[in-house]
Coordinates of C-alpha atoms in Angstrom, one line a residue:
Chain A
X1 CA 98.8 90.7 104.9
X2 CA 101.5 92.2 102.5
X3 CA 104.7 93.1 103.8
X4 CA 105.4 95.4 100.6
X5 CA 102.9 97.1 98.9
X6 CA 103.7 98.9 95.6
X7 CA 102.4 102.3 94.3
X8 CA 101.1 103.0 91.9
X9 CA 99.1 99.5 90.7
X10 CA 99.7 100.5 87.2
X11 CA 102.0 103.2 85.4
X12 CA 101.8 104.2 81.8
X13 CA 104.6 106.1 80.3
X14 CA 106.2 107.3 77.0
X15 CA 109.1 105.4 75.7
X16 CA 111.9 107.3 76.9
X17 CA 110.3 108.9 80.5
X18 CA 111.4 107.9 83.4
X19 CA 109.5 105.5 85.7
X20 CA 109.5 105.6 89.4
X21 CA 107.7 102.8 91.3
X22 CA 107.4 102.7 95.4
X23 CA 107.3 100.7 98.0
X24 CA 106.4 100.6 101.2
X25 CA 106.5 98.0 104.2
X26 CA 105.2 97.6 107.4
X27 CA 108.3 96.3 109.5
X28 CA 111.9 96.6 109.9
X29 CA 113.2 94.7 107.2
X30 CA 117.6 93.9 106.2
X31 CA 117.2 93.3 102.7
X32 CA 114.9 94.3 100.0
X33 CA 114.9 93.2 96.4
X34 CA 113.1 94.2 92.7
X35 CA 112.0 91.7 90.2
X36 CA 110.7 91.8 87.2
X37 CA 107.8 89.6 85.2
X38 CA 106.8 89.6 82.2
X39 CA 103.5 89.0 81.0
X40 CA 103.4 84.4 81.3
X41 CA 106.9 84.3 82.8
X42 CA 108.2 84.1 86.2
X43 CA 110.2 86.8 88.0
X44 CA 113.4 87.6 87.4
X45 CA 116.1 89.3 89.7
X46 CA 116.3 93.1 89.2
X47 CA 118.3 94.7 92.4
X48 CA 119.2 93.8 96.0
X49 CA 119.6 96.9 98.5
X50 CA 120.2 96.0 102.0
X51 CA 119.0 97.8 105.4
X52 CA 122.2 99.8 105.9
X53 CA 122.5 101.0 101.7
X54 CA 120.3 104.2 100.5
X55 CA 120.6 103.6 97.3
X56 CA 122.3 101.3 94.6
X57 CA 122.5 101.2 90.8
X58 CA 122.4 99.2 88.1
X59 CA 122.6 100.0 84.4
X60 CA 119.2 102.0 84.1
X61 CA 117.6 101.3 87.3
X62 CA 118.3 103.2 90.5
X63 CA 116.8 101.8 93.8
X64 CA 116.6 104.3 96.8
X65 CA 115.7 102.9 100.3
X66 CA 114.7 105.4 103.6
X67 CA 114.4 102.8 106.4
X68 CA 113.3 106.1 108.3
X69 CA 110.0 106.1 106.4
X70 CA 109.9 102.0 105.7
X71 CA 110.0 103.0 101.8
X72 CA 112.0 102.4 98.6
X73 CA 112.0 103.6 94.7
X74 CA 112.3 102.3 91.8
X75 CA 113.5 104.2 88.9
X76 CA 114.4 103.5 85.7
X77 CA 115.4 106.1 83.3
X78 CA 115.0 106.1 79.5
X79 CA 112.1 103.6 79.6
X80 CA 112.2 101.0 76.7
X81 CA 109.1 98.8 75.4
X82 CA 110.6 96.4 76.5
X83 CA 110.6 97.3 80.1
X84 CA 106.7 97.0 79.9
X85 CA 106.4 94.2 82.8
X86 CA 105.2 94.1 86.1
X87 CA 107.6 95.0 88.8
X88 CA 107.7 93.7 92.3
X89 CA 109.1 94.8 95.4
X90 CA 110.0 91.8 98.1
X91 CA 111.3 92.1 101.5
X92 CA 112.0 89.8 104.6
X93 CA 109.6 89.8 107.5
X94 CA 106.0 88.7 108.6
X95 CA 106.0 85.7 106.3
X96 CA 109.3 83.5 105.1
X97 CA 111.1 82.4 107.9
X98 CA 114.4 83.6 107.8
X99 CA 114.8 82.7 104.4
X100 CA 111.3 83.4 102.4
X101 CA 111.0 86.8 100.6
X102 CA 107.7 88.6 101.1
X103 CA 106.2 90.0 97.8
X104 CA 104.0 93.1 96.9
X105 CA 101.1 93.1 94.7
X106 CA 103.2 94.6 91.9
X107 CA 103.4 97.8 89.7
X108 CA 102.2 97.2 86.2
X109 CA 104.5 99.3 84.2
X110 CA 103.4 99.7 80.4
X111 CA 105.4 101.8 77.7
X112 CA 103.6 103.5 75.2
X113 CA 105.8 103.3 71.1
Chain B
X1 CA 122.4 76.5 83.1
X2 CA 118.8 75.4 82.2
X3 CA 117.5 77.3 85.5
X4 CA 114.4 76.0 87.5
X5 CA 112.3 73.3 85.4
X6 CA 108.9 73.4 85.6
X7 CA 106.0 71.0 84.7
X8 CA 103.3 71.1 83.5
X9 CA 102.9 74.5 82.4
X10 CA 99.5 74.4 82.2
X11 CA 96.6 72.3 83.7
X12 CA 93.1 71.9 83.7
X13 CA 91.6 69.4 85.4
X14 CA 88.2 68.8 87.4
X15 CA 87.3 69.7 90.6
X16 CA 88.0 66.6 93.2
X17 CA 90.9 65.6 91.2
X18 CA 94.1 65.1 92.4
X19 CA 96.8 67.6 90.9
X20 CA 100.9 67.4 91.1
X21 CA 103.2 70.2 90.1
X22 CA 107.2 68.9 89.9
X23 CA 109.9 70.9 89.9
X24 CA 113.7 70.6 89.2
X25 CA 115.7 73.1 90.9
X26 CA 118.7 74.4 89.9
X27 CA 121.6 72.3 90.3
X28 CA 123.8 73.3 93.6
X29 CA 121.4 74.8 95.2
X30 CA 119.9 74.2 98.4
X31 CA 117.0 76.3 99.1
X32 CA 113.8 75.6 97.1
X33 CA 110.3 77.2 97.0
X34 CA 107.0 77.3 96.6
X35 CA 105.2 80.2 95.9
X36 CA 101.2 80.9 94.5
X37 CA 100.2 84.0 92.7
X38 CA 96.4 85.1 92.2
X39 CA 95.5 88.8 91.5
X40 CA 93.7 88.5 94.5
X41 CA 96.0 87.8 97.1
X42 CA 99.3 88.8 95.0
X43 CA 102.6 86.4 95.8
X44 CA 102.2 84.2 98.6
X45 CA 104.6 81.8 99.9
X46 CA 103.7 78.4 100.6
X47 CA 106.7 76.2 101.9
X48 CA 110.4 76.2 101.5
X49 CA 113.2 73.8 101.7
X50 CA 116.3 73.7 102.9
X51 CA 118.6 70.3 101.7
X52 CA 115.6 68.6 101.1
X53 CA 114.0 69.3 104.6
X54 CA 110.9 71.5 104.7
X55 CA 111.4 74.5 107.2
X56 CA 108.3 76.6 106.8
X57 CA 105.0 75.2 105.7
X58 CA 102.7 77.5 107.6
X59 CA 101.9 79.4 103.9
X60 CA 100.1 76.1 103.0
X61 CA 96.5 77.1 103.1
X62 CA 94.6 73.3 103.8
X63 CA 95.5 69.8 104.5
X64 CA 94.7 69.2 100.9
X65 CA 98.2 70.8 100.0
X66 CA 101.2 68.6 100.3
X67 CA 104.7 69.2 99.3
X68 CA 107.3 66.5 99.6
X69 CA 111.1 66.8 98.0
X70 CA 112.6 63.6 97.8
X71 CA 116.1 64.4 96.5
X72 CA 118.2 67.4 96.1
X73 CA 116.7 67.6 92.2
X74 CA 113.2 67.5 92.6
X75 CA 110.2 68.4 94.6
X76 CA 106.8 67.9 94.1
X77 CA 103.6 69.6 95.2
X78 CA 100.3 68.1 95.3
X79 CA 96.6 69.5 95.8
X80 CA 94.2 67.0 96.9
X81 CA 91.5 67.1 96.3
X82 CA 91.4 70.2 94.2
X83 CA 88.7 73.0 94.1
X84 CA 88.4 76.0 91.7
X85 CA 89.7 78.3 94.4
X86 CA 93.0 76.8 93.9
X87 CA 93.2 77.8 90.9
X88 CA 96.0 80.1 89.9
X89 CA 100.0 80.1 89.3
X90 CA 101.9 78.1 91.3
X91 CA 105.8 79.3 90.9
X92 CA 108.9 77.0 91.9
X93 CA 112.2 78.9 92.8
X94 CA 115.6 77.9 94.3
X95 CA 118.3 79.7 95.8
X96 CA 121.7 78.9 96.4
X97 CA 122.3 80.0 99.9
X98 CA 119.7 80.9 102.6
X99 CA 118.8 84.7 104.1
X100 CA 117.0 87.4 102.5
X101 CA 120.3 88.6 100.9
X102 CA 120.3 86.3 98.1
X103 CA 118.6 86.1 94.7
X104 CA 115.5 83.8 94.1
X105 CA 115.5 81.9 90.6
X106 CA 111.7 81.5 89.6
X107 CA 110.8 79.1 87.3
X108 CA 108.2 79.6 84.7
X109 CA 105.6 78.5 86.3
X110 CA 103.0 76.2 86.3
X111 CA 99.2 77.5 85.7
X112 CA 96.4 75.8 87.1
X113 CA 92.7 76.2 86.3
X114 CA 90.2 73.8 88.4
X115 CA 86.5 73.7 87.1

């Protein structure tokens, strides 16, 4: 079973909107972290917000977390084309160990020229 | 750095046949895994290492997966025999330090396709 799940599955925007991505999980977690893919490549390290933080920035993307509602958000303002990539939420928790991330399925973000 | 390495990149072989993904991590660090993506079933975690020493292999779905890492810069991970349901990407990452708190480094990964 998945520990994150992402929403929505896939997101199509204009270059310039903003995209928001969410993700939910099913247990009490003390870390969650973004990466990126690209289409071929393997993931890359967006974000790390822990349990006690409600939200963190980082150059265009903003990362909310409300352990209240098991939840976080991804947002990243003045989309690019090259921000087209698939975006992953991971947590602790069910599977891993102590040390093994749990991933989501992923949002597939595309920007539109 | 040259970050994790990687091989092959691709494969296709036949089903029975014995497959083996290698991986160098990055230098330094002690924590090393393996992960499998399909669309299917999304990321999943296989096993993980800590100096060399496999903590959690309960991600490994048969006997016919094996993963061994005989020094600090390399690890290998074997399907034996293989079957077309194993096909899919198999990703290598290391991390310098263990807990949830620290970044993975994924390699590129390594695509398999068993016909």
């Amino acid at each position: 079973s998945q520990q994150g799940e992402e929403d929505p599955q896939a997101l199509s925007i204009q270059e310039g909107e903003n995209a928001t991505m969410n993700c939910s999980y099913k247990t009490s977690i003390n870390n969650l972290q973004w990466y990126r893919q690209n289409s071929g490549r393997g993931l890359v390290h967006l974000i790390l917000i822990r349990s006690n933080e409600r939200e963190k920035h980082s150059g265009r993307l903003r990362v909310t977390l409300d352990t209240s509602k098991k939840s976080s958000s991804l947002l990243i303002t003045a989309s690019r084309a090259a921000d087209t990539a698939s975006y992953f939420c991971a947590t602790d928790g069910e599977r891993g160990g102590a040390d093994g991330l749990t991933f989501g399925k992923g949002t597939h973000l595309i920007i539109q020229p | 750095d040259a970050g994790v390495i990687q091989s092959p990149r691709h494969e296709v072989t036949e089903m029975g046949q014995e497959v083996t993904l290698r991986c160098k991590p990055i230098s330094g660090h002690d924590y090393l895994f393996w992960y499998r993506q399909t669309m299917m079933r999304g990321l999943e975690l296989l096993i993980y290492f800590n100096n060399n020493v496999p903590i959690d292999d309960s991600g490994m779905p048969e006997d016919r997966f094996s993963a061994k890492m005989p020094n600090a810069s390399f690890s290998t991970l074997k399907i034996q025999p293989s079957e077309p349901r194993d096909s899919a990407v198999y990703f290598c990452a290391s991390s310098p330090r263990g807990g949830t708190g620290n970044t993975i480094y994924f390699g590129e990964g390594s695509w398999l396709t068993v016909v």
